Structure formats: structure tokens, C-alpha cells
mmCIF file of C-alpha atoms in Angstrom:
data_model
loop_
_atom_site.group_PDB
_atom_site.id
_atom_site.type_symbol
_atom_site.label_atom_id
_atom_site.label_comp_id
_atom_site.label_asym_id
_atom_site.label_seq_id
_atom_site.Cartn_x
_atom_site.Cartn_y
_atom_site.Cartn_z
ATOM 1 C CA MET S 27 98.662 93.900 72.705
ATOM 2 C CA ASP S 28 100.918 93.742 75.753
ATOM 3 C CA LEU S 29 100.219 95.515 79.046
ATOM 4 C CA ARG S 30 102.911 98.170 78.604
ATOM 5 C CA SER S 31 101.660 99.167 75.167
ATOM 6 C CA PHE S 32 98.094 99.346 76.446
ATOM 7 C CA TYR S 33 98.524 101.174 79.768
ATOM 8 C CA ASN S 34 101.316 103.559 78.778
ATOM 9 C CA GLY S 35 99.908 107.099 78.961
ATOM 10 C CA LYS S 36 96.421 106.063 80.101
ATOM 11 C CA LYS S 37 94.926 107.655 83.200
ATOM 12 C CA VAL S 38 93.921 104.932 85.649
ATOM 13 C CA LEU S 39 92.226 105.460 89.013
ATOM 14 C CA VAL S 40 92.860 102.885 91.744
ATOM 15 C CA THR S 41 90.586 102.883 94.775
ATOM 16 C CA GLY S 42 92.166 101.436 97.886
ATOM 17 C CA HIS S 43 95.640 102.394 96.645
ATOM 18 C CA THR S 44 96.923 102.787 100.220
ATOM 19 C CA GLY S 45 96.256 99.117 100.941
ATOM 20 C CA PHE S 46 98.552 96.168 100.344
ATOM 21 C CA LYS S 47 97.255 95.069 96.931
ATOM 22 C CA GLY S 48 96.415 98.608 95.866
ATOM 23 C CA SER S 49 99.921 99.923 96.471
ATOM 24 C CA TRP S 50 101.562 97.073 94.547
ATOM 25 C CA LEU S 51 99.064 97.539 91.715
ATOM 26 C CA SER S 52 99.820 101.276 91.628
ATOM 27 C CA TRP S 53 103.581 100.676 91.481
ATOM 28 C CA LEU S 54 103.051 98.161 88.666
ATOM 29 C CA LEU S 55 100.926 100.651 86.721
ATOM 30 C CA LEU S 56 103.575 103.341 87.191
ATOM 31 C CA ASP S 57 106.216 100.960 85.862
ATOM 32 C CA LEU S 58 104.013 100.339 82.814
ATOM 33 C CA GLY S 59 103.810 104.084 82.134
ATOM 34 C CA ALA S 60 100.253 104.790 83.298
ATOM 35 C CA LYS S 61 99.132 108.066 84.865
ATOM 36 C CA VAL S 62 97.950 106.775 88.222
ATOM 37 C CA VAL S 63 95.398 108.423 90.504
ATOM 38 C CA GLY S 64 94.432 106.969 93.873
ATOM 39 C CA TYR S 65 91.374 107.386 96.095
ATOM 40 C CA SER S 66 91.419 105.713 99.492
ATOM 41 C CA LYS S 67 91.118 106.094 103.210
ATOM 42 C CA ALA S 68 94.292 107.093 105.041
ATOM 43 C CA PRO S 69 96.820 104.254 105.158
ATOM 44 C CA ILE S 70 96.153 101.824 107.996
ATOM 45 C CA ASP S 71 99.424 101.192 109.788
ATOM 46 C CA TYR S 72 99.031 97.967 111.772
ATOM 47 C CA ARG S 73 102.745 97.145 111.941
ATOM 48 C CA GLY S 74 103.835 98.925 108.793
ATOM 49 C CA ASN S 75 102.232 99.881 105.492
ATOM 50 C CA HIS S 76 103.538 99.224 101.975
ATOM 51 C CA PHE S 77 102.160 102.540 100.699
ATOM 52 C CA ASN S 78 104.060 104.487 103.377
ATOM 53 C CA LEU S 79 107.198 102.347 103.411
ATOM 54 C CA THR S 80 107.711 102.858 99.660
ATOM 55 C CA ASN S 81 106.752 106.581 99.634
ATOM 56 C CA LEU S 82 104.148 105.927 96.942
ATOM 57 C CA SER S 83 102.336 109.218 97.633
ATOM 58 C CA LYS S 84 105.245 111.062 95.987
ATOM 59 C CA GLU S 85 104.792 109.175 92.717
ATOM 60 C CA MET S 86 101.063 109.615 92.000
ATOM 61 C CA ALA S 87 98.028 111.820 92.586
ATOM 62 C CA SER S 88 96.755 110.531 95.926
ATOM 63 C CA TYR S 89 93.366 111.545 97.337
ATOM 64 C CA GLU S 90 92.266 110.646 100.847
ATOM 65 C CA GLY S 91 88.589 109.786 101.091
ATOM 66 C CA ASN S 92 85.946 107.145 101.699
ATOM 67 C CA THR S 93 83.963 105.509 98.897
ATOM 68 C CA LEU S 94 80.914 105.965 101.148
ATOM 69 C CA ASP S 95 81.357 109.748 100.828
ATOM 70 C CA TYR S 96 79.553 109.884 97.495
ATOM 71 C CA GLU S 97 79.966 113.623 96.905
ATOM 72 C CA LYS S 98 83.720 113.644 97.509
ATOM 73 C CA PHE S 99 84.218 110.430 95.537
ATOM 74 C CA HIS S 100 82.239 111.876 92.633
ATOM 75 C CA LYS S 101 84.163 115.164 92.771
ATOM 76 C CA VAL S 102 87.565 113.446 92.581
ATOM 77 C CA ILE S 103 86.526 111.240 89.680
ATOM 78 C CA THR S 104 84.962 114.060 87.657
ATOM 79 C CA SER S 105 88.010 116.237 88.316
ATOM 80 C CA GLU S 106 90.582 113.619 87.283
ATOM 81 C CA LYS S 107 88.545 111.978 84.484
ATOM 82 C CA PRO S 108 90.180 108.536 84.472
ATOM 83 C CA GLU S 109 89.596 106.281 81.491
ATOM 84 C CA ILE S 110 89.891 103.092 83.557
ATOM 85 C CA ILE S 111 89.040 102.427 87.215
ATOM 86 C CA LEU S 112 90.285 99.518 89.302
ATOM 87 C CA HIS S 113 88.165 99.234 92.447
ATOM 88 C CA LEU S 114 89.996 97.639 95.368
ATOM 89 C CA ALA S 115 88.755 99.765 98.299
ATOM 90 C CA ALA S 116 87.140 97.421 100.823
ATOM 91 C CA GLN S 117 87.049 96.066 104.344
ATOM 92 C CA PRO S 118 89.124 92.955 103.576
ATOM 93 C CA ILE S 119 89.313 90.891 106.781
ATOM 94 C CA VAL S 120 86.880 88.061 107.649
ATOM 95 C CA ASN S 121 87.352 88.356 111.424
ATOM 96 C CA VAL S 122 86.839 92.130 111.321
ATOM 97 C CA SER S 123 83.552 91.533 109.490
ATOM 98 C CA TYR S 124 82.290 89.612 112.520
ATOM 99 C CA GLU S 125 83.289 92.486 114.800
ATOM 100 C CA ASP S 126 81.803 95.202 112.576
ATOM 101 C CA PRO S 127 79.359 93.747 110.037
ATOM 102 C CA VAL S 128 77.661 97.073 109.285
ATOM 103 C CA GLU S 129 80.897 98.772 108.229
ATOM 104 C CA THR S 130 81.822 95.692 106.195
ATOM 105 C CA PHE S 131 78.541 95.661 104.273
ATOM 106 C CA GLN S 132 78.698 99.419 103.754
ATOM 107 C CA SER S 133 82.282 99.424 102.488
ATOM 108 C CA ASN S 134 82.112 96.338 100.326
ATOM 109 C CA ALA S 135 78.590 96.589 98.919
ATOM 110 C CA MET S 136 77.601 100.279 99.073
ATOM 111 C CA GLY S 137 81.121 101.466 98.210
ATOM 112 C CA THR S 138 80.880 99.376 95.050
ATOM 113 C CA ILE S 139 77.401 100.711 94.264
ATOM 114 C CA HIS S 140 78.581 104.298 94.701
ATOM 115 C CA LEU S 141 81.280 103.761 92.084
ATOM 116 C CA LEU S 142 78.851 102.060 89.705
ATOM 117 C CA GLU S 143 76.479 105.006 90.091
ATOM 118 C CA ILE S 144 79.257 107.526 89.431
ATOM 119 C CA MET S 145 80.229 105.566 86.315
ATOM 120 C CA ARG S 146 76.599 105.609 85.187
ATOM 121 C CA LYS S 147 76.512 109.399 85.439
ATOM 122 C CA THR S 148 79.755 110.091 83.565
ATOM 123 C CA ASP S 149 80.787 109.560 79.964
ATOM 124 C CA PHE S 150 84.593 109.398 80.204
ATOM 125 C CA ILE S 151 85.052 106.138 82.146
ATOM 126 C CA LYS S 152 85.316 103.350 79.601
ATOM 127 C CA THR S 153 86.200 100.416 81.852
ATOM 128 C CA GLY S 154 85.715 99.416 85.481
ATOM 129 C CA VAL S 155 87.348 96.358 87.037
ATOM 130 C CA PHE S 156 85.862 95.482 90.423
ATOM 131 C CA ILE S 157 87.924 93.369 92.789
ATOM 132 C CA THR S 158 85.727 91.095 94.870
ATOM 133 C CA SER S 159 86.910 87.800 96.376
ATOM 134 C CA ASP S 160 87.052 84.029 96.071
ATOM 135 C CA LYS S 161 84.860 84.048 99.177
ATOM 136 C CA CYS S 162 81.853 85.416 97.234
ATOM 137 C CA TYR S 163 80.801 81.824 96.465
ATOM 138 C CA GLU S 164 78.396 79.851 98.652
ATOM 139 C CA ASN S 165 81.041 77.523 100.031
ATOM 140 C CA GLN S 166 80.006 73.866 99.986
ATOM 141 C CA GLU S 167 83.340 72.628 101.412
ATOM 142 C CA TRP S 168 83.630 70.332 98.413
ATOM 143 C CA LEU S 169 86.729 69.110 96.573
ATOM 144 C CA TRP S 170 85.951 70.741 93.234
ATOM 145 C CA PRO S 171 87.147 74.209 92.277
ATOM 146 C CA TYR S 172 84.438 76.840 91.916
ATOM 147 C CA ARG S 173 83.624 78.187 88.463
ATOM 148 C CA GLU S 174 82.271 81.659 87.789
ATOM 149 C CA THR S 175 78.753 80.257 87.312
ATOM 150 C CA GLU S 176 78.522 78.759 90.819
ATOM 151 C CA THR S 177 76.021 80.076 93.366
ATOM 152 C CA LEU S 178 77.020 83.227 95.232
ATOM 153 C CA GLY S 179 76.562 83.467 98.979
ATOM 154 C CA GLY S 180 78.390 83.785 102.245
ATOM 155 C CA HIS S 181 78.286 82.375 105.768
ATOM 156 C CA ASP S 182 80.130 85.355 107.272
ATOM 157 C CA PRO S 183 79.498 89.096 106.734
ATOM 158 C CA TYR S 184 82.661 89.551 104.646
ATOM 159 C CA SER S 185 81.787 86.798 102.170
ATOM 160 C CA ALA S 186 78.168 87.918 101.956
ATOM 161 C CA SER S 187 79.220 91.523 101.330
ATOM 162 C CA LYS S 188 81.358 90.429 98.386
ATOM 163 C CA ALA S 189 78.492 88.364 96.961
ATOM 164 C CA MET S 190 76.270 91.440 97.271
ATOM 165 C CA ALA S 191 78.855 93.487 95.378
ATOM 166 C CA GLU S 192 78.924 90.891 92.589
ATOM 167 C CA ILE S 193 75.140 91.010 92.229
ATOM 168 C CA ALA S 194 75.198 94.814 92.020
ATOM 169 C CA ILE S 195 77.979 94.776 89.410
ATOM 170 C CA SER S 196 76.029 92.361 87.229
ATOM 171 C CA ALA S 197 72.788 94.334 87.584
ATOM 172 C CA TYR S 198 74.407 97.665 86.694
ATOM 173 C CA TYR S 199 76.165 96.186 83.675
ATOM 174 C CA ARG S 200 73.036 94.567 82.276
ATOM 175 C CA SER S 201 70.807 97.553 83.072
ATOM 176 C CA TYR S 202 73.045 100.440 82.002
ATOM 177 C CA PHE S 203 76.535 99.743 80.693
ATOM 178 C CA LYS S 204 75.995 96.960 78.169
ATOM 179 C CA LYS S 205 73.885 99.140 75.891
ATOM 180 C CA ILE S 206 76.497 101.932 75.763
ATOM 181 C CA GLY S 207 79.618 99.777 75.399
ATOM 182 C CA VAL S 208 81.213 100.448 78.795
ATOM 183 C CA GLY S 209 83.213 97.512 80.123
ATOM 184 C CA VAL S 210 82.473 96.295 83.657
ATOM 185 C CA ALA S 211 84.128 93.132 84.951
ATOM 186 C CA SER S 212 84.841 91.562 88.320
ATOM 187 C CA ALA S 213 87.918 89.662 89.469
ATOM 188 C CA ARG S 214 87.725 86.929 92.104
ATOM 189 C CA ALA S 215 91.152 86.056 93.458
ATOM 190 C CA GLY S 216 92.222 83.868 96.325
ATOM 191 C CA ASN S 217 94.549 84.539 99.237
ATOM 192 C CA VAL S 218 97.142 87.021 98.038
ATOM 193 C CA ILE S 219 100.545 87.215 99.670
ATOM 194 C CA GLY S 220 103.614 89.353 99.043
ATOM 195 C CA GLY S 221 105.943 91.821 100.658
ATOM 196 C CA GLY S 222 104.437 94.718 102.542
ATOM 197 C CA ASP S 223 101.251 93.143 103.887
ATOM 198 C CA PHE S 224 100.865 93.970 107.576
ATOM 199 C CA ALA S 225 97.125 93.468 108.034
ATOM 200 C CA LYS S 226 95.541 91.753 111.023
ATOM 201 C CA ASP S 227 94.724 88.040 110.938
ATOM 202 C CA ARG S 228 96.724 87.194 107.819
ATOM 203 C CA ILE S 229 99.269 84.429 107.965
ATOM 204 C CA ILE S 230 102.365 86.082 106.452
ATOM 205 C CA PRO S 231 102.080 89.320 108.490
ATOM 206 C CA ASP S 232 101.487 87.222 111.604
ATOM 207 C CA ILE S 233 104.646 85.195 110.940
ATOM 208 C CA VAL S 234 106.726 88.326 110.343
ATOM 209 C CA GLN S 235 105.476 89.986 113.522
ATOM 210 C CA ALA S 236 106.203 86.838 115.511
ATOM 211 C CA MET S 237 109.723 86.734 114.085
ATOM 212 C CA ASP S 238 110.246 90.391 114.938
ATOM 213 C CA GLU S 239 109.090 89.693 118.511
ATOM 214 C CA ARG S 240 111.106 86.443 118.734
ATOM 215 C CA ARG S 241 108.114 84.225 119.531
ATOM 216 C CA PRO S 242 106.201 81.443 117.732
ATOM 217 C CA VAL S 243 103.407 82.432 115.353
ATOM 218 C CA ILE S 244 99.983 81.139 116.430
ATOM 219 C CA LEU S 245 97.997 79.352 113.692
ATOM 220 C CA ARG S 246 94.240 79.575 114.165
ATOM 221 C CA ASN S 247 93.167 77.505 111.139
ATOM 222 C CA PRO S 248 96.205 75.475 109.999
ATOM 223 C CA GLN S 249 94.351 73.060 107.709
ATOM 224 C CA ALA S 250 92.524 75.748 105.712
ATOM 225 C CA VAL S 251 93.211 75.298 101.983
ATOM 226 C CA ARG S 252 93.381 78.467 99.904
ATOM 227 C CA PRO S 253 94.412 79.420 96.344
ATOM 228 C CA TRP S 254 97.631 81.206 97.390
ATOM 229 C CA GLN S 255 99.099 83.684 94.898
ATOM 230 C CA HIS S 256 101.714 86.400 94.783
ATOM 231 C CA VAL S 257 100.359 89.933 94.708
ATOM 232 C CA LEU S 258 102.095 90.637 91.378
ATOM 233 C CA ASP S 259 100.466 87.622 89.711
ATOM 234 C CA VAL S 260 97.082 88.904 90.840
ATOM 235 C CA ALA S 261 97.850 92.533 89.928
ATOM 236 C CA ARG S 262 98.876 91.417 86.436
ATOM 237 C CA GLY S 263 95.598 89.502 86.262
ATOM 238 C CA TYR S 264 93.622 92.621 87.159
ATOM 239 C CA LEU S 265 95.440 94.644 84.505
ATOM 240 C CA THR S 266 95.062 91.918 81.888
ATOM 241 C CA LEU S 267 91.331 91.777 82.569
ATOM 242 C CA GLY S 268 91.141 95.573 82.402
ATOM 243 C CA MET S 269 92.874 95.625 79.027
ATOM 244 C CA HIS S 270 90.682 92.928 77.471
ATOM 245 C CA CYS S 271 87.508 94.413 78.945
ATOM 246 C CA HIS S 272 88.463 97.811 77.508
ATOM 247 C CA LEU S 273 89.205 96.406 74.044
ATOM 248 C CA ASP S 274 86.168 94.088 73.892
ATOM 249 C CA PRO S 275 83.634 95.009 76.601
ATOM 250 C CA VAL S 276 80.860 92.792 75.274
ATOM 251 C CA LYS S 277 82.994 89.656 75.518
ATOM 252 C CA HIS S 278 84.784 90.377 78.794
ATOM 253 C CA SER S 279 82.245 92.179 81.004
ATOM 254 C CA THR S 280 81.852 89.116 83.191
ATOM 255 C CA PRO S 281 83.381 87.683 86.383
ATOM 256 C CA TYR S 282 86.803 86.026 86.197
ATOM 257 C CA ASN S 283 88.507 83.737 88.695
ATOM 258 C CA LEU S 284 92.225 84.380 89.131
ATOM 259 C CA ALA S 285 93.871 81.390 90.792
ATOM 260 C CA PRO S 286 96.509 78.676 90.445
ATOM 261 C CA GLN S 287 95.373 75.601 88.573
ATOM 262 C CA GLY S 288 94.997 72.002 89.662
ATOM 263 C CA VAL S 289 97.685 70.599 91.940
ATOM 264 C CA LEU S 290 99.016 74.117 92.614
ATOM 265 C CA ASN S 291 95.659 75.008 94.168
ATOM 266 C CA LYS S 292 95.801 72.733 97.219
ATOM 267 C CA HIS S 293 98.110 74.157 99.893
ATOM 268 C CA ASN S 294 96.979 74.843 103.438
ATOM 269 C CA VAL S 295 98.021 77.448 106.005
ATOM 270 C CA LEU S 296 100.387 75.052 107.750
ATOM 271 C CA TYR S 297 102.259 74.298 104.496
ATOM 272 C CA ILE S 298 102.690 77.997 103.681
ATOM 273 C CA THR S 299 103.877 78.692 107.233
ATOM 274 C CA LYS S 300 106.484 75.927 107.173
ATOM 275 C CA LYS S 301 107.721 76.989 103.728
ATOM 276 C CA PHE S 302 108.035 80.666 104.717
ATOM 277 C CA ILE S 303 109.979 79.789 107.875
ATOM 278 C CA GLU S 304 112.184 77.419 105.861
ATOM 279 C CA VAL S 305 113.029 80.089 103.267
ATOM 280 C CA LEU S 306 113.918 82.730 105.859
ATOM 281 C CA GLY S 307 115.835 80.214 107.925
ATOM 282 C CA HIS S 308 114.287 80.987 111.295
ATOM 283 C CA GLY S 309 110.950 81.156 113.083
ATOM 284 C CA GLU S 310 108.557 78.835 114.914
ATOM 285 C CA TYR S 311 104.815 78.132 114.954
ATOM 286 C CA GLN S 312 102.176 76.826 117.352
ATOM 287 C CA ILE S 313 98.597 75.757 116.651
ATOM 288 C CA ASP S 314 95.922 77.656 118.578
ATOM 289 C CA PRO S 315 93.910 75.136 120.642
ATOM 290 C CA THR S 316 90.919 77.522 120.672
ATOM 291 C CA SER S 317 90.794 77.912 116.875
ATOM 292 C CA GLY S 318 87.321 77.852 115.395
ATOM 293 C CA LYS S 319 85.724 80.600 117.506
ATOM 294 C CA PHE S 320 84.178 81.995 114.314
ATOM 295 C CA HIS S 321 83.264 80.048 111.202
ATOM 296 C CA GLU S 322 85.845 80.165 108.440
ATOM 297 C CA ALA S 323 85.833 77.886 105.411
ATOM 298 C CA ASN S 324 88.405 75.088 105.442
ATOM 299 C CA LEU S 325 88.397 74.197 101.744
ATOM 300 C CA LEU S 326 88.141 76.755 98.954
ATOM 301 C CA ARG S 327 89.517 76.360 95.441
ATOM 302 C CA LEU S 328 88.855 78.312 92.261
ATOM 303 C CA ASP S 329 88.823 77.148 88.648
ATOM 304 C CA PRO S 330 90.879 79.624 86.563
ATOM 305 C CA SER S 331 90.115 77.993 83.188
ATOM 306 C CA LYS S 332 88.114 80.967 81.929
ATOM 307 C CA ALA S 333 90.929 83.458 82.601
ATOM 308 C CA MET S 334 93.450 81.110 81.012
ATOM 309 C CA GLU S 335 91.310 80.628 77.903
ATOM 310 C CA PHE S 336 89.964 84.132 77.290
ATOM 311 C CA LEU S 337 92.585 86.378 78.895
ATOM 312 C CA GLY S 338 95.689 84.259 78.362
ATOM 313 C CA TRP S 339 96.489 84.731 82.060
ATOM 314 C CA THR S 340 98.196 82.168 84.247
ATOM 315 C CA PRO S 341 100.235 82.737 87.409
ATOM 316 C CA THR S 342 103.951 83.163 86.785
ATOM 317 C CA PHE S 343 104.882 81.804 90.217
ATOM 318 C CA SER S 344 104.246 78.397 91.743
ATOM 319 C CA PRO S 345 103.163 78.443 95.409
ATOM 320 C CA ASP S 346 106.737 77.728 96.534
ATOM 321 C CA GLU S 347 108.095 80.527 94.323
ATOM 322 C CA THR S 348 105.376 82.815 95.665
ATOM 323 C CA VAL S 349 106.516 82.157 99.229
ATOM 324 C CA ALA S 350 110.188 82.602 98.298
ATOM 325 C CA PHE S 351 109.572 85.946 96.551
ATOM 326 C CA THR S 352 107.489 87.108 99.509
ATOM 327 C CA ALA S 353 110.093 86.002 102.041
ATOM 328 C CA ALA S 354 112.808 87.856 100.121
ATOM 329 C CA TRP S 355 110.918 91.153 100.540
ATOM 330 C CA TYR S 356 110.365 90.624 104.257
ATOM 331 C CA GLY S 357 113.976 89.556 104.689
ATOM 332 C CA GLU S 358 114.977 93.012 103.451
ATOM 333 C CA PHE S 359 112.320 94.609 105.656
ATOM 334 C CA LEU S 360 113.664 92.921 108.770
ATOM 335 C CA LYS S 361 117.201 94.107 107.926
ATOM 336 C CA ASN S 362 116.622 97.647 106.617
ATOM 337 C CA LYS S 363 113.309 99.482 106.450
ATOM 338 C CA ASP S 364 114.774 102.447 104.522
ATOM 339 C CA ASN S 365 115.263 100.751 101.150
ATOM 340 C CA LEU S 366 111.863 99.206 100.482
ATOM 341 C CA LYS S 367 110.939 101.315 97.452
ATOM 342 C CA ALA S 368 114.016 99.991 95.655
ATOM 343 C CA VAL S 369 113.244 96.438 96.800
ATOM 344 C CA THR S 370 109.675 96.735 95.511
ATOM 345 C CA LEU S 371 110.703 98.165 92.135
ATOM 346 C CA LYS S 372 113.382 95.494 91.706
ATOM 347 C CA GLN S 373 110.839 92.771 92.424
ATOM 348 C CA ILE S 374 108.427 94.283 89.878
ATOM 349 C CA GLN S 375 111.127 94.418 87.206
ATOM 350 C CA ASP S 376 112.284 90.867 87.960
ATOM 351 C CA TYR S 377 108.690 89.657 87.914
ATOM 352 C CA LEU S 378 107.884 91.298 84.570
ATOM 353 C CA LYS S 379 110.942 89.692 82.984
ATOM 354 C CA LEU S 380 109.821 86.286 84.234
ATOM 355 C CA SER S 381 106.204 86.786 83.158
ATOM 356 C CA GLU S 382 107.247 87.839 79.658
ATOM 357 C CA ASP S 383 109.537 84.833 79.096
#
């Protein structure tokens, strides 16, 4: 079954729909014909916000709230009765987790537990896909990609909070959901880039802001290797996992890595920066001499073999294509901020054609 046939007409709730990944995922679901409901904090507008710039609130049922507000969260879910939930709401920034570890642990661990508990107490939710992170693994700084069976852990509060969420997801599934046939899976993706990300301490937003201000972008960790992916590749992975978990919960209620494979999984921050500047045709960078104030892993790769084998998912874009597609969106943003809904929808349609070929 293809994604359009599966999601068309289904009610899907997306938490964190006002965020970068959540807004792209919501637009993709709308394109596939789903009835989309969102629950999230108010959009955070650092330097822009994809949710606001594309007027997504006019296209879906959008509820403002915190996953830590259990009563409100429960009320929205029981009122809307979604069949599938995609949980993206989180505190997503490593550096912010150092500044506010309590809020990070609450949002990423307790927010997840609140949703699991709501699912346990309802009978209409058939599938939950929980978005955690590649950083949930205990990073050994080794050359080999991490598989889903590797040890969980985390040096920093963000990584540890995602490992905690993974442990809770597994415990709830084995204790409650497995026996009643409800699908619960987690998705661990790497560094996601794409148009409309304006968050703090992320390389593409930092480059775009520097370009807008006509100054060099400052790189704090230029040699850090990450599994870079376009937001639409990852969103399609989430939806593919959701579909398979819904159709066969016993087989697919497990963690899945979503990442490029092999040689495509080796690019560092400096490479991505140079490629982005090259595609747009302007921009400069400088390396921060004080980088390393807080610990951040230098080498992190994921093994996507399980998703390739059991979900049939692979990224459509290479890293260079990912950067080019991302740069095209920001090129339009820098020229005209009034046409970004059309730009987003065109990119989704172009992407789906490529992914179906």
C-alpha cells in the first residue's frame, strides 16, 4: 500500500506541528489527504517560523498547548479522536538543554510519558509514532554506524532526555500496548535540514541569518559528522513507519533509524556549509576559536539497514541534493517572504514525484 492510499481520509494528530519538522510533516499529510490535527506550544519565532510563514493554521485544526499540561492534552485528544498520533513536540536543541536541563527533561521525557498514558486510557488510538533522536545512543565516538540495539545514553541533557523517552516507549509497549494490538514505534533520525528552519544553534538557519545580515557565519563545531537529511525524506520515513506499524503492530512496534547509508553518512558541518554557500552563490564562514565550550559529539552515524529492509524506506536525496533543495527554499525566502506556502507545496509535489520514481 502506498502512503496516499493509506493516509487519505485518516485523522492524524501531530504534536509539535508549529515546529520546523512538524509543519512540513503536517503539509505532507494534508497533501496525502489526511485530516490533520495539531497540538503544540505557540510557534517560536526566532527569525521566522515555517508554520507562520506558510499560514498552516488555516489548513488544519490547530490547538495551542503544552504536552506537560496533561488535562488539556487529554481533552484535545479525546475530543478529536485521532486514529494515528505522530509525536514530535520536544525541546530540540542541545545547547538549550545545557541552559535549561529541567525543561528539557520535562518536555522530552515527561511529555512523551503523558502521551503514552493518554493512549493507554483510550481505545481509539491505534498507532503512535514517537520521534526521538539519533543522539539517544551512548556515543562512543567510533567509526561504525549505530544500530537500534546499541546502548542508550547521553552525555548532555538533551541526549539523555531522548534516551529516557525511548526507555519509556519500550516499557509502555511491552506492559500495555502489545497485548491489545496497538502499534507503538520510535523513529531516530539524524540532523534534519530543509527550508523554513530558523531555530537557534543550527547550521542552516545560522548561515541564512548571516547572509541576511551580510556577515560571515560562525562555525562552532566544523568537523562534527552528522547523518544529514532533508526534512521531507525524514517526514516520509515517519509516515512510512506509521503505516507499517498500523498494519502490522507486532512486527513494527520497535525503534527504527532513519539515515543515509554508507558513504552518504559521512559529511561534516564544514562540508554542508561550503556546499550551501556554493549553491546560493554568496556567503562566507569563519570558525569559532572558542568552540567546545560545551560537550557535543563529533562523530555520529546511524545504520538504516532495518528501515531499508522492513519498511522499504531509503532517502530520496543525496546530501548534495538535500543541500540544493534546502538552498532553493531559502533563496525564495530571501527574495520574497509572501509566497512561501506555494514554494513549500511545490517542493512537496516535486519531492513526491521523485520519491515515487
